[in-house]
mmCIF file of C-alpha atoms in Angstrom:
data_model
loop_
_atom_site.group_PDB
_atom_site.id
_atom_site.type_symbol
_atom_site.label_atom_id
_atom_site.label_comp_id
_atom_site.label_asym_id
_atom_site.label_seq_id
_atom_site.Cartn_x
_atom_site.Cartn_y
_atom_site.Cartn_z
ATOM 1 C CA UNK A 1 -3.192 25.768 16.747
ATOM 2 C CA UNK A 2 -2.526 24.516 13.212
ATOM 3 C CA UNK A 3 -4.063 21.156 12.447
ATOM 4 C CA UNK A 4 -2.246 18.721 10.228
ATOM 5 C CA UNK A 5 -3.810 15.909 8.265
ATOM 6 C CA UNK A 6 -0.861 13.602 8.927
ATOM 7 C CA UNK A 7 -1.044 10.658 11.264
ATOM 8 C CA UNK A 8 2.264 9.500 12.660
ATOM 9 C CA UNK A 9 2.877 5.787 12.835
ATOM 10 C CA UNK A 10 4.486 4.409 15.944
ATOM 11 C CA UNK A 11 5.471 0.846 15.118
ATOM 12 C CA UNK A 12 8.282 -1.340 16.308
ATOM 13 C CA UNK A 13 10.617 -2.502 13.550
ATOM 14 C CA UNK A 14 9.148 -6.000 13.872
ATOM 15 C CA UNK A 15 5.573 -4.764 13.405
ATOM 16 C CA UNK A 16 6.561 -2.425 10.574
ATOM 17 C CA UNK A 17 8.398 -5.267 8.841
ATOM 18 C CA UNK A 18 5.438 -7.639 9.265
ATOM 19 C CA UNK A 19 3.133 -5.061 7.699
ATOM 20 C CA UNK A 20 5.596 -4.462 4.845
ATOM 21 C CA UNK A 21 5.849 -8.197 4.116
ATOM 22 C CA UNK A 22 2.048 -8.482 4.030
ATOM 23 C CA UNK A 23 1.678 -5.443 1.770
ATOM 24 C CA UNK A 24 4.462 -6.624 -0.559
ATOM 25 C CA UNK A 25 2.704 -9.963 -0.911
ATOM 26 C CA UNK A 26 -0.663 -8.300 -1.573
ATOM 27 C CA UNK A 27 0.798 -5.990 -4.240
ATOM 28 C CA UNK A 28 2.674 -8.856 -5.917
ATOM 29 C CA UNK A 29 -0.561 -10.833 -6.031
ATOM 30 C CA UNK A 30 -2.536 -7.931 -7.513
ATOM 31 C CA UNK A 31 0.103 -7.143 -10.138
ATOM 32 C CA UNK A 32 0.704 -10.793 -11.007
ATOM 33 C CA UNK A 33 -2.997 -11.391 -11.571
ATOM 34 C CA UNK A 34 -3.151 -8.341 -13.796
ATOM 35 C CA UNK A 35 -0.270 -9.511 -15.957
ATOM 36 C CA UNK A 36 -1.854 -12.925 -16.445
ATOM 37 C CA UNK A 37 -5.199 -11.525 -17.556
ATOM 38 C CA UNK A 38 -7.020 -12.332 -14.340
ATOM 39 C CA UNK A 39 -6.714 -8.878 -12.805
ATOM 40 C CA UNK A 40 -8.579 -5.659 -13.447
ATOM 41 C CA UNK A 41 -11.002 -5.631 -16.343
ATOM 42 C CA UNK A 42 -12.881 -2.694 -17.756
ATOM 43 C CA UNK A 43 -16.134 -4.388 -16.758
ATOM 44 C CA UNK A 44 -15.027 -3.989 -13.130
ATOM 45 C CA UNK A 45 -14.720 -0.213 -13.364
ATOM 46 C CA UNK A 46 -16.784 0.280 -10.190
ATOM 47 C CA UNK A 47 -13.887 -1.037 -8.080
ATOM 48 C CA UNK A 48 -11.067 0.892 -9.773
ATOM 49 C CA UNK A 49 -11.090 3.523 -7.025
ATOM 50 C CA UNK A 50 -10.579 0.825 -4.381
ATOM 51 C CA UNK A 51 -7.698 -0.705 -6.355
ATOM 52 C CA UNK A 52 -6.139 2.720 -6.860
ATOM 53 C CA UNK A 53 -6.485 3.473 -3.154
ATOM 54 C CA UNK A 54 -4.728 0.208 -2.272
ATOM 55 C CA UNK A 55 -1.836 1.068 -4.582
ATOM 56 C CA UNK A 56 -1.582 4.615 -3.210
ATOM 57 C CA UNK A 57 -1.669 3.372 0.395
ATOM 58 C CA UNK A 58 1.053 0.846 -0.447
ATOM 59 C CA UNK A 59 3.196 3.537 -2.071
ATOM 60 C CA UNK A 60 2.954 5.868 0.926
ATOM 61 C CA UNK A 61 3.588 3.124 3.479
ATOM 62 C CA UNK A 62 6.526 1.830 1.442
ATOM 63 C CA UNK A 63 8.042 5.344 1.399
ATOM 64 C CA UNK A 64 7.534 5.651 5.167
ATOM 65 C CA UNK A 65 9.020 2.200 5.711
ATOM 66 C CA UNK A 66 12.111 2.903 3.608
ATOM 67 C CA UNK A 67 12.662 6.210 5.388
ATOM 68 C CA UNK A 68 12.129 4.891 8.906
ATOM 69 C CA UNK A 69 13.028 1.194 8.831
ATOM 70 C CA UNK A 70 15.060 0.607 5.679
ATOM 71 C CA UNK A 71 18.554 -0.671 6.204
#
């Protein structure tokens, strides 16, 4: 048997939409803070991997959402 590293989401449209709204808000907050000088600073380099992971997770969920729930 071939193993895959993919996990399939099984969400209702309501739950998927709620998660998308929350993630959109989180990403807007992160990006807005960055544009106003309150976001990522080079002194905080230890957390860059966490911030990058959040952005990557958002990107992949957004792609899944658009493909499966987008109207």
